Coordinates of C-alpha atoms and ligand atoms in Angstrom, one line a residue:
X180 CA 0.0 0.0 0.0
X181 CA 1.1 3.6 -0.9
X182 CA -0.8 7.0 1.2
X183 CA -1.4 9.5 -1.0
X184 CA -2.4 12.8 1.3
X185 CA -4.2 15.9 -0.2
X186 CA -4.9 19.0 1.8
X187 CA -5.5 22.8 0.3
X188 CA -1.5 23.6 1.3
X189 CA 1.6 21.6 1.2
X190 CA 4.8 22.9 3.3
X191 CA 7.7 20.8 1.7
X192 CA 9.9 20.3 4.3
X193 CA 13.4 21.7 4.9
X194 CA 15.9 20.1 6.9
X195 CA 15.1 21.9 9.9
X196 CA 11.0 21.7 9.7
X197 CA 10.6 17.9 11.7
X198 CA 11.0 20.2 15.4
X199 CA 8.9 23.4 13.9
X200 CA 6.1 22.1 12.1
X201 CA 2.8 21.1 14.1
X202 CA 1.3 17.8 14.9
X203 CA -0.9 17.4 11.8
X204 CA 1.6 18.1 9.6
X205 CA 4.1 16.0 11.5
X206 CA 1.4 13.1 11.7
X207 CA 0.8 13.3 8.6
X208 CA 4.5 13.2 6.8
X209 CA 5.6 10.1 9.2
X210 CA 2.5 8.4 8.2
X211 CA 3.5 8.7 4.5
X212 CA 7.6 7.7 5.4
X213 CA 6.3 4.9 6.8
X214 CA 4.1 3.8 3.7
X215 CA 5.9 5.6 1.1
X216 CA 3.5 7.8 -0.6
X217 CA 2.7 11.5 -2.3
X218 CA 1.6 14.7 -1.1
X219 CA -0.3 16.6 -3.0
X220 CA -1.6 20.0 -3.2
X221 CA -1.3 23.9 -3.4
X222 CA 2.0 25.8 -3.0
X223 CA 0.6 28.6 -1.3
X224 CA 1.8 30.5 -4.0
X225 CA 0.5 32.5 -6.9
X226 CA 2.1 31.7 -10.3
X227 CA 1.7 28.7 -12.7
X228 CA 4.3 26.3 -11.6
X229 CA 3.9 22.8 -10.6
X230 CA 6.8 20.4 -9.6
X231 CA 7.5 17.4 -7.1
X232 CA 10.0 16.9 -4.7
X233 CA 11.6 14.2 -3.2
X234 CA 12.0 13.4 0.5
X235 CA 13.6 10.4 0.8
X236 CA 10.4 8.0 -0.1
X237 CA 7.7 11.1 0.5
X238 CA 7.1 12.6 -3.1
X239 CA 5.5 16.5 -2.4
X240 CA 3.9 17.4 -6.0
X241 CA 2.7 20.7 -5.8
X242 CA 1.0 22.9 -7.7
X243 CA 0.2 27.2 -7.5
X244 CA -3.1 28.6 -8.0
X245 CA -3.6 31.6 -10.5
X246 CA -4.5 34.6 -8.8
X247 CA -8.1 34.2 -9.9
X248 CA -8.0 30.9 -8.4
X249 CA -7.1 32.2 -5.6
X250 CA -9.6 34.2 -5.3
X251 CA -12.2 32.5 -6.5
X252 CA -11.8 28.7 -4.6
X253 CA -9.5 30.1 -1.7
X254 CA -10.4 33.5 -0.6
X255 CA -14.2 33.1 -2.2
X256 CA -16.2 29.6 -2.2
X257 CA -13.7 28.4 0.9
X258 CA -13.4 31.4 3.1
X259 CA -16.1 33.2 2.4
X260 CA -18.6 31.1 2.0
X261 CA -18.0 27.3 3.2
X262 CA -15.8 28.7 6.2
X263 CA -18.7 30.8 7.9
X264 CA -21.7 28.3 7.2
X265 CA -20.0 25.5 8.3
X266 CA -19.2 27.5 11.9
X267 CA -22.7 28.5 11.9
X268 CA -22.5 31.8 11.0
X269 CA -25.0 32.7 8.4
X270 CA -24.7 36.3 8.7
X271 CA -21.0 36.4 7.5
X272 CA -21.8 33.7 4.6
X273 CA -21.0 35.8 1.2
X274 CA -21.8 33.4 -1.7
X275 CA -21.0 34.2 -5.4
X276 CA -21.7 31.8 -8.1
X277 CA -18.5 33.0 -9.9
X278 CA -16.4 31.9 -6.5
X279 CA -18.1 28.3 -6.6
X280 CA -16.7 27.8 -10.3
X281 CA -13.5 28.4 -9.5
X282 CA -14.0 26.1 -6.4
X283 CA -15.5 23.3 -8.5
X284 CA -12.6 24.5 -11.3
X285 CA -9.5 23.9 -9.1
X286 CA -11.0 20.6 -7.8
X287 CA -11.1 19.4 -11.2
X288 CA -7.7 20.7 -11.9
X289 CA -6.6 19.0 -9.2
X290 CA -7.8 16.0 -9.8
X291 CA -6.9 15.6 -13.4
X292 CA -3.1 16.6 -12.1
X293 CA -4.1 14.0 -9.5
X294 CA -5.4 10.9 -11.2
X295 CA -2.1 10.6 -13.2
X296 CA 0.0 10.0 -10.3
X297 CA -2.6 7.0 -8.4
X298 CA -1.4 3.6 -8.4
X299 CA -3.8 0.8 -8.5
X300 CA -2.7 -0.1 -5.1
X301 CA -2.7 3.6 -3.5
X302 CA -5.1 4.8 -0.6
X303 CA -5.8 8.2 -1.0
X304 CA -6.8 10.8 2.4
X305 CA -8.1 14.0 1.4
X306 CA -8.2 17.1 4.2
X307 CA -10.4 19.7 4.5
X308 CA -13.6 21.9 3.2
X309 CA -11.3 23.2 0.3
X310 CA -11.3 19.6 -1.6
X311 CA -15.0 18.3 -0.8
X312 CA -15.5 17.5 -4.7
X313 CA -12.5 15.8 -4.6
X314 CA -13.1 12.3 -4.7
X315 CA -15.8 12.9 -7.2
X316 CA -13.9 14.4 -9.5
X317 CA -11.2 11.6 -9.2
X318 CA -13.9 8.9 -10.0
X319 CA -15.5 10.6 -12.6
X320 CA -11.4 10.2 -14.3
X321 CA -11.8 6.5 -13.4
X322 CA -10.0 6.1 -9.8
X323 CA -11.5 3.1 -8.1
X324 CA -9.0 3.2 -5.1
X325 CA -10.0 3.2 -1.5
X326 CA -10.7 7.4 -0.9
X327 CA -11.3 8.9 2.3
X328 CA -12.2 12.7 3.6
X329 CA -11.3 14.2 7.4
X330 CA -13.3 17.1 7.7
X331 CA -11.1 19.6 10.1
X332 CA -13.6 21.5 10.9
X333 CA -17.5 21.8 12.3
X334 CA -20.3 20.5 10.2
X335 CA -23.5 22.1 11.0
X336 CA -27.7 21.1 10.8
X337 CA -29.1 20.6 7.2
X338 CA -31.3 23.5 8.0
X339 CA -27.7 25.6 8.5
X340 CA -26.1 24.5 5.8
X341 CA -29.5 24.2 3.5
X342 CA -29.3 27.8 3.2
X343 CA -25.9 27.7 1.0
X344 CA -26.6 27.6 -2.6
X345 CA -26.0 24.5 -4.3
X346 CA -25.3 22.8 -1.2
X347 CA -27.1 19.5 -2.3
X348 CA -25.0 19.2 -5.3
X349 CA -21.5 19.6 -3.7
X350 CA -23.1 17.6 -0.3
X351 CA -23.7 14.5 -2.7
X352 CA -20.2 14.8 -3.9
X353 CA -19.4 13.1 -0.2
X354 CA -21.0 10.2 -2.1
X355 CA -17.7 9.3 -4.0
X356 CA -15.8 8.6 -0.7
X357 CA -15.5 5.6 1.0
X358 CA -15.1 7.1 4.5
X359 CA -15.6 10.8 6.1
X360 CA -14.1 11.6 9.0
X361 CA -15.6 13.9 11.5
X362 CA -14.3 16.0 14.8
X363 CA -16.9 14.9 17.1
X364 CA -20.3 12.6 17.4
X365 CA -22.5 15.8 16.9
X366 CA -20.8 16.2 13.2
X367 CA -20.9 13.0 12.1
X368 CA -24.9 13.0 12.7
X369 CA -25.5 16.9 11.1
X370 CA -23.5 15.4 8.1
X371 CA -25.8 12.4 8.0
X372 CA -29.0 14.2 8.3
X373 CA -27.5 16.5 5.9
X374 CA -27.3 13.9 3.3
X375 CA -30.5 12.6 4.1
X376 CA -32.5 15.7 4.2
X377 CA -30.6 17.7 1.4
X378 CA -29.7 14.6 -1.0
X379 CA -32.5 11.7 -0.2
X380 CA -29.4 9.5 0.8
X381 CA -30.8 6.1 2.8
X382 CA -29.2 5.6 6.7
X383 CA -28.0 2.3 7.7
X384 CA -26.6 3.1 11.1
X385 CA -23.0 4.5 10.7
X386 CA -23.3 4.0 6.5
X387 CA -25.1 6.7 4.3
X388 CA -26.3 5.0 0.5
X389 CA -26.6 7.5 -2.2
X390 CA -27.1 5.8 -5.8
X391 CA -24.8 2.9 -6.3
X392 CA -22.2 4.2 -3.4
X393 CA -22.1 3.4 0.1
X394 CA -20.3 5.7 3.0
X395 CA -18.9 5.1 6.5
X396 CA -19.4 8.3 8.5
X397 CA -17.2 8.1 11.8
X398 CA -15.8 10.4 14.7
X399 CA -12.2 10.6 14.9
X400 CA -11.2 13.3 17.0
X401 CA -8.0 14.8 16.2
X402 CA -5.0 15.0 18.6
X403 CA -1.7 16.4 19.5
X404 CA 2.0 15.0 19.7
X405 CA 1.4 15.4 23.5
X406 CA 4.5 14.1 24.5
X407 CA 6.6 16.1 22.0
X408 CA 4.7 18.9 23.5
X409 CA 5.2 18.5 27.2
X410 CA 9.4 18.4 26.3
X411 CA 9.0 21.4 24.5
X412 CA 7.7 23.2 27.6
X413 CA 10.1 21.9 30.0
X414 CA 12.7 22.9 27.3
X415 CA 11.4 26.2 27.5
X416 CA 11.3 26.9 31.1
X417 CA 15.3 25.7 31.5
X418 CA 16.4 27.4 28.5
X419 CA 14.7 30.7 28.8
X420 CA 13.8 31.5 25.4
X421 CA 14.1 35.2 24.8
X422 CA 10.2 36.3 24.8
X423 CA 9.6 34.0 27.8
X424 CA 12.5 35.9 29.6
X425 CA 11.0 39.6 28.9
X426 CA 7.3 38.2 29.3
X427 CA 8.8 37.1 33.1
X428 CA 10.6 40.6 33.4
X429 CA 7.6 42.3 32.5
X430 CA 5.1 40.3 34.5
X431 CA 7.4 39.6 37.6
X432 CA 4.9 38.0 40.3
X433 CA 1.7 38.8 38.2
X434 CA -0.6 36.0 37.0
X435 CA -1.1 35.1 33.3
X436 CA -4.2 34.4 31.5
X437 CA -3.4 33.2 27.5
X438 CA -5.5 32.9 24.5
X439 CA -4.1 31.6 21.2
X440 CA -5.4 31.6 18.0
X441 CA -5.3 32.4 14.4
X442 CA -6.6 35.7 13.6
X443 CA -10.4 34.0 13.0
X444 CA -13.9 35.8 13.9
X445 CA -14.6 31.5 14.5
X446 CA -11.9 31.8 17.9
X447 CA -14.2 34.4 19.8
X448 CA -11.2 37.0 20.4
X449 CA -13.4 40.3 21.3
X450 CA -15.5 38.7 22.8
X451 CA -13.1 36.6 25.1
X452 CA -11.3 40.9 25.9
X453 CA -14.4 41.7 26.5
X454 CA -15.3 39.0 28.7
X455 CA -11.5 39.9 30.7
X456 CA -13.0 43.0 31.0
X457 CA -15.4 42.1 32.6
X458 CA -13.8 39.8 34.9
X459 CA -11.9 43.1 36.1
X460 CA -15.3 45.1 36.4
X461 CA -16.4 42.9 38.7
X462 CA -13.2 41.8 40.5
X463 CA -11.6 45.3 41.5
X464 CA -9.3 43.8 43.4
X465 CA -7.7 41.4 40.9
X466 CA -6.3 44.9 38.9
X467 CA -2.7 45.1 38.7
X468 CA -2.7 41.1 39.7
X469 CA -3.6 39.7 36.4
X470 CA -2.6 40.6 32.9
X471 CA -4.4 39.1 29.5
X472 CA -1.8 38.2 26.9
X473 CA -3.3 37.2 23.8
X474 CA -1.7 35.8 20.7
X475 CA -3.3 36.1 17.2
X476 CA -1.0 35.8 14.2
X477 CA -2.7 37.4 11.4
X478 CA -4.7 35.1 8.5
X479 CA -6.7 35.4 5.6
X480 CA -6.1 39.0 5.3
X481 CA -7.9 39.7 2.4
X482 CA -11.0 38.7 3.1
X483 CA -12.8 41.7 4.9
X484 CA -14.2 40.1 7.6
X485 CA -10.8 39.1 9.0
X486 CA -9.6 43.0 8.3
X487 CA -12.7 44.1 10.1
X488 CA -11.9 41.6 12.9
X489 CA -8.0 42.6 12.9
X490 CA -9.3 46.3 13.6
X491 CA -12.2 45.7 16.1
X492 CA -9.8 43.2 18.4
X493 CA -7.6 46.6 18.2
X494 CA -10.0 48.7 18.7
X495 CA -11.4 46.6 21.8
X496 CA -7.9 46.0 23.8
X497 CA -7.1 49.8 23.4
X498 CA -10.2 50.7 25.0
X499 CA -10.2 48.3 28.0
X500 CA -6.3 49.0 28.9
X501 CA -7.3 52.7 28.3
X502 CA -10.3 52.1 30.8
X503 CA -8.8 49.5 33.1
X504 CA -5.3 49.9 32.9
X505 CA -2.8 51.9 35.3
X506 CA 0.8 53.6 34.7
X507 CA 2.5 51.0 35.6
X508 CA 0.0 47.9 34.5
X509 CA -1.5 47.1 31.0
X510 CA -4.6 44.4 31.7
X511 CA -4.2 43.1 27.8
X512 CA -1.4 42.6 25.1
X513 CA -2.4 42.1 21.7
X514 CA 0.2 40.0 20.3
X515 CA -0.5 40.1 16.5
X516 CA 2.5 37.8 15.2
X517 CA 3.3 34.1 15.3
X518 CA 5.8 32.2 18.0
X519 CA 7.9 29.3 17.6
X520 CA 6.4 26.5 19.1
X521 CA 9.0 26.2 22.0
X522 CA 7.8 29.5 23.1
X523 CA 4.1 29.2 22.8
X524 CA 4.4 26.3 25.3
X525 CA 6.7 28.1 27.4
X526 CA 3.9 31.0 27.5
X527 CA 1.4 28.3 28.3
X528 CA 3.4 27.0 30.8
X529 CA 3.5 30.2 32.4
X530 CA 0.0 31.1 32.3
X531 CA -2.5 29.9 35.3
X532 CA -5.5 30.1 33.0
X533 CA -5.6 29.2 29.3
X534 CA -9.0 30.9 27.7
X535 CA -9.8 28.7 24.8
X536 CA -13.5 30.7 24.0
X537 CA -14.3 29.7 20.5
X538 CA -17.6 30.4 19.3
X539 CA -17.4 27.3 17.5
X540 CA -14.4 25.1 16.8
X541 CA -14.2 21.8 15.3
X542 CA -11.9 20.5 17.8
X543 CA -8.9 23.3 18.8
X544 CA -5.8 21.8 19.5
X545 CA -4.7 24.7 21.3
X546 CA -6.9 23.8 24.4
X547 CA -4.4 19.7 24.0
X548 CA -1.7 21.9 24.1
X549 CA -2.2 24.1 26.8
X550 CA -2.5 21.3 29.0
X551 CA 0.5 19.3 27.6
X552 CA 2.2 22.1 28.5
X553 CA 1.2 22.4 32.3
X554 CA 3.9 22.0 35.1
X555 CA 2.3 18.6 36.6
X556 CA 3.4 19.7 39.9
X557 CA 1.5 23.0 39.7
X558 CA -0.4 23.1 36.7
X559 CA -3.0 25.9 35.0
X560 CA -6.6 25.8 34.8
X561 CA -8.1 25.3 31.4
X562 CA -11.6 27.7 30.4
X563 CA -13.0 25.8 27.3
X564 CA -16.1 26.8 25.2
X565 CA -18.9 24.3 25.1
X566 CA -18.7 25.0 21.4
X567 CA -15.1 23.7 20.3
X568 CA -14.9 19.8 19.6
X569 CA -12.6 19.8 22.3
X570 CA -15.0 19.8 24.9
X571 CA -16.7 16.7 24.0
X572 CA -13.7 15.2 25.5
X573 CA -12.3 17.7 28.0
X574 CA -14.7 17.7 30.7
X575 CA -12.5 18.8 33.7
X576 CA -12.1 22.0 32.3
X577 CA -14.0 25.2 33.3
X578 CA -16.8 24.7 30.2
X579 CA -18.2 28.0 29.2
X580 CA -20.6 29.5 27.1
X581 CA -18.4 32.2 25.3
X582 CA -21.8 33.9 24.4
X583 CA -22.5 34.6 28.0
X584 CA -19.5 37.2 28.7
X585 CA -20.7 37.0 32.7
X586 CA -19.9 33.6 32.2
X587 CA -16.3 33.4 31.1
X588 CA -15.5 36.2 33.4
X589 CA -16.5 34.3 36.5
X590 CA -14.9 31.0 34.9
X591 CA -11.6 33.4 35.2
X592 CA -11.9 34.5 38.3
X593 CA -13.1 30.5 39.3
X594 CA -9.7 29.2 37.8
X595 CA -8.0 31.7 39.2
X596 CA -8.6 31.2 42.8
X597 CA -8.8 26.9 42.1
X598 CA -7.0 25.6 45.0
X599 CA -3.9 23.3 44.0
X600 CA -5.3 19.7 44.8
X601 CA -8.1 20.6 42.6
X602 CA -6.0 22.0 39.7
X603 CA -4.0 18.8 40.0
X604 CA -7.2 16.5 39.9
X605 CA -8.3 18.1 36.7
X606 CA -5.2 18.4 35.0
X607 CA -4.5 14.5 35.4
X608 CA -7.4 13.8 33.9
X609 CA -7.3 16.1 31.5
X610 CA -3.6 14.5 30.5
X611 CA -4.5 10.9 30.8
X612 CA -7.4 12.0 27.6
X613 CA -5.1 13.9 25.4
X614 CA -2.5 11.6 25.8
X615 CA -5.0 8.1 25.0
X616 CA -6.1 9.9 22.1
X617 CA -2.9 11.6 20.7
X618 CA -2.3 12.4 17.4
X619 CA -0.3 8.8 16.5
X620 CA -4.3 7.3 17.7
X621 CA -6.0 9.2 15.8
X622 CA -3.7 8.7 12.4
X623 CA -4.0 4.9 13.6
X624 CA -7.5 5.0 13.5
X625 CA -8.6 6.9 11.0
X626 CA -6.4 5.0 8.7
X627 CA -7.2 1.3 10.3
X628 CA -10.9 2.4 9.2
X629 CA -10.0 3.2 5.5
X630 CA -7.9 0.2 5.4
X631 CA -10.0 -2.0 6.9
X632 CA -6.6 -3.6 8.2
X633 CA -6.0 -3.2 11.7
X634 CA -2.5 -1.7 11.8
X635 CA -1.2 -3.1 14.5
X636 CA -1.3 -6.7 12.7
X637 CA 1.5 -5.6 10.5
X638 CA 0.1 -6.4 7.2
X639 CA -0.1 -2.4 6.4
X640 CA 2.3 -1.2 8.5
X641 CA 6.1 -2.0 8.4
X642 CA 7.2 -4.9 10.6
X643 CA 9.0 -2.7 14.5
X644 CA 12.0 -3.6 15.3
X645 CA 12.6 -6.2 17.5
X646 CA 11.9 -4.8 21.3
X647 CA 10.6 -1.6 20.1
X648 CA 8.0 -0.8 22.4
X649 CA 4.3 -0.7 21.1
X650 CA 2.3 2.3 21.1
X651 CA -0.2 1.4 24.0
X652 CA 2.9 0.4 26.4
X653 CA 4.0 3.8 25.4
X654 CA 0.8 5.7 26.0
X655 CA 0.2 3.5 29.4
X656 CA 3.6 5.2 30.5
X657 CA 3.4 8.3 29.6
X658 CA -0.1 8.7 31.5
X659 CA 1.6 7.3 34.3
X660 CA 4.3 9.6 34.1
X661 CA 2.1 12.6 33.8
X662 CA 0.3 11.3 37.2
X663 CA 3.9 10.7 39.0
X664 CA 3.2 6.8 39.6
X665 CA 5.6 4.5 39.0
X666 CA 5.9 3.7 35.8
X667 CA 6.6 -0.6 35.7
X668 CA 10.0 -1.2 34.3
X669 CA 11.7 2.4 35.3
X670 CA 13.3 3.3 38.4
X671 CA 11.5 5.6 40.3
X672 CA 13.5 8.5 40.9
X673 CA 13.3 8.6 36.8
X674 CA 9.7 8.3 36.6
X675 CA 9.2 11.3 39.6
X676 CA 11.8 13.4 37.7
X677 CA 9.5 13.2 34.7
X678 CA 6.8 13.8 36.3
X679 CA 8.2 16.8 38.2
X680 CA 9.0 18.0 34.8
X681 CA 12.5 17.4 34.5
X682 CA 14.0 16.2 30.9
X683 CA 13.3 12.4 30.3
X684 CA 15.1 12.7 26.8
X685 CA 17.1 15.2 24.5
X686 CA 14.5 18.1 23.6
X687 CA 13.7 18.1 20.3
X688 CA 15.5 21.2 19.4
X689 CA 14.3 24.9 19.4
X690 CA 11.8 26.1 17.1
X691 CA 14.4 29.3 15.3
X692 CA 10.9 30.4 13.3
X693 CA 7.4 30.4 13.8
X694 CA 4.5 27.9 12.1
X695 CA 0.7 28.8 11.5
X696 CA -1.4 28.5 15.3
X697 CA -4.6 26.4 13.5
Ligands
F6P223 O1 -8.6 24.0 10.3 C1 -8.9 24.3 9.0 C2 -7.7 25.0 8.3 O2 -8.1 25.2 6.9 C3 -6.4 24.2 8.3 O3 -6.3 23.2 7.4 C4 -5.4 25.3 8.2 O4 -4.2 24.9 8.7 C5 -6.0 26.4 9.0 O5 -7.4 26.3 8.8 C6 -5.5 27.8 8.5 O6 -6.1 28.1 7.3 P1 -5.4 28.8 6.1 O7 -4.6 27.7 5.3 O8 -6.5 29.4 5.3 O9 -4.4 29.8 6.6

């Protein structure tokens, strides 16, 4: 078997990218060096070249979009249209019919570019709302391999999504895959009624028929490299990396709440200052205690709603420091640029309170990572919206309706003032989840399911080395770890010095640039 990956953009990687990039990305190139395979997809760039590289046995074949293209399937039909609906926001849904021709026209490109390369034996895995037609297209040009679709982010009620133009025709495109893989339970039954209500499909439990085909619909929720993560923030506390230094200067014995996110009216930034706002209205006496640090690297800038958003978010942090702030204390930063990843976990690591306030989110890894990050010994207190994936699994957090700004703000002022015992309670069981259903699960899974070959039998997967250990004794130790037990087969001193946060292994390297926040 060959994997053959497809998603909207393709980083080739330099030398240096294995310790920058983040988990999907990661996931997703060692599951294709393990199989040998191709990765296909847009440059990023504008132009009109297409080329492939080689990574040792990872072919990248890439290809730019015009700058109508770009507009028109990436900026138009994707951002503008599919992005809002499918978060649930009707009001910001601009639909063009011109937009959804160049959608449909650069799936089509793509999959005539596409069906040249497929081997009889290949198993293709197509990512995200830009390539929905996809697998259409590819059998239209003949492909009969096995072709599945993991849909990153929400899928909303047929009623929502009912209201997009032409969203029958490109919902019964879902037809041509094999399996589609959802965030959480609550997607996977939208999508169905979806293709019920919008397409007259026929529901047999878990599998959707529509015409000759027959679909697997399944909830995979996505995860992070948690233990790659948890080095990276001990790393960061030992080595000092430079902003964590000045963010310590600055703070000095002040308490840190942190929200991270991509520029994206979908994360619930204003409304998450606001709610800080309020937290300080009502809690006099945390001001000039507590300061709101927010990261947001900039994206899809030329859409207007993310300009409009970039100057509201301004315009709302330089009125609460302006109202709340003193001489000598500034309540929020507005940090509009991306970190490496070794200092975004430092900074989580820092922070008592990670506000993850999405107004809807089909999972948010930054909510895995924040806790990966935590000092076991001491950890944070995670505030998570009911409305990101995330929460499905993530119960111990502080779940908050990031409508309700009351809400959040006494969810701050809850986590807080959390005494220790109970911040360690949570945060174990918050770890022992993440860490079960890690990234290396969920590639597992999703790709046992398109298989139909359990990996773990070996017939897909390459044969381990003898004594390697497998990935369940791996994960059983590591949630040990996390917990401080004693982990069987270590001494331990070793297993408490893990668990205290010391180095178990060599870090894996600062992160000298900084990679997209998803
Ligand atoms: O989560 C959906 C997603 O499209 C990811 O695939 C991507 O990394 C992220 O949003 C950022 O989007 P963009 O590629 O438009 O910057």
């Amino acid at each position: 078997m060959r994997l053959v990956v497809v998603s909207n953009r393709v980083t080739i990687p330099d030398r240096h990218e294995k310790a920058t990039a983040g988990g999907l990305a990661v996931a997703l190139r060692e599951a294709l060096e393990k199989y040998g395979g191709l990765w296909f997809g847009w440059s990023g760039a504008v132009g009109e070249d297409t080329r492939q590289v080689q990574r040792g046995n990872v072919t990248y074949a890439v290809t730019d979009l015009t700058e109508a293209e770009r507009q028109s399937y990436y900026l138009g039909f994707s951002n503008r249209a599919l992005w809002p609906i499918m978060h649930y926001r009707l009001g910001l849904t601009e639909f063009q019919r011109s937009d959804y021709m160049g959608y449909l026209g650069v799936n089509r490109r793509f999959a005539r570019a596409l069906a040249g390369l497929i081997q009889p034996d290949d198993v293709i895995w197509i990512h995200d709302y830009h390539l929905i037609p996809l697998a259409a297209e590819l059998r239209r040009r003949g492909v009969t391999n096995r072709i599945g679709y993991f849909h990153h982010i929400p899928w909303p009620s047929a009623d929502v999504l009912g209201a997009l133009p032409f969203s029958a025709t490109l919902v019964r495109t879902l037809a041509a895959y094999d399996l589609i893989g959802m965030q959480t339970e609550l997607d996977v039954r939208n999508l169905i009624g979806g293709l019920v209500d919008l397409c007259g499909a026929r529901q047999e439990g878990r599998r959707v028929r529509l015409g000759a085909r027959e679909t697997l619909m399944q909830a995979f929720p996505i995860g992070i490299d948690v233990e790659a993560f948890r080095r990276l923030a001990a790393a960061s506390v030992r080595r000092a990396v430079t902003p964590l230094r000045a963010t310590r200067e600055s703070l000095g014995e002040r308490k840190l709440v942190i929200g991270v996110d991509r520029l994206d009216y979908s994360k619930g930034i204003v409304q998450r200052l606001e709610a800080f706002g309020q937290f300080l209205r009502s809690h006099p006496e945390q001001r000039g205690n507590v300061s709101l640090l927010q990261i947001a690297p900039p994206s899809r800038s030329d859409v207007p709603e993310y300009a409009e958003l970039d100057r509201m978010s301004d315009e709302v942090a330089g009125r609460l420091n302006a109202q709340l702030g003193e001489f000598d204390w500034t309540p929020i930063r507005v940090v509009k640029k991306a970190y490496s990843r070794t200092a975004l976990a430092g900074f989580y690591r820092r922070a008592q309170v990670g506000l993850v306030t999405p107004m809807r989110d089909g999972m948010n890894l930054v909510a895995k990572e924040y806790v990966a990050a935590q000092d076991p010994a001491d950890p944070g207190v995670l505030v998570l919206s009911r409305f990101a994936g995330a929460a499905q699994q993530m119960g111990e957090a502080l779940i908050v309706n990031p409508y309700d700004t009351h809400e959040v703000a006494e969810a701050i002022r809850t986590a807080l003032a959390m005494p220790k015992s109970e911040r360690i309670r949570r945060f174990e069981q918050l770890y022992h989840v993440i860490e079960t259903t890690d990234i290396d699960w969920w590639r597992r899974r999703y790709l046992e399911a398109l298989t139909g070959v359990p990996l773990s039998t070996g017939a897909v997967e390459p044969p381990r080395k003898t004594g390697t250990r497998t990935k369940g004794d791996s994960a059983t130790r590591r949630a040990s770890r996390a917990k401080g037990a004693a982990v069987p087969g270590r001494t331990d001193t070793k297993s408490r010095a893990v668990a205290a946060g010391h180095k178990a292994s060599p870090h894996p390297g600062d992160a000298g640039h900084s990679t997209p926040v998803r």
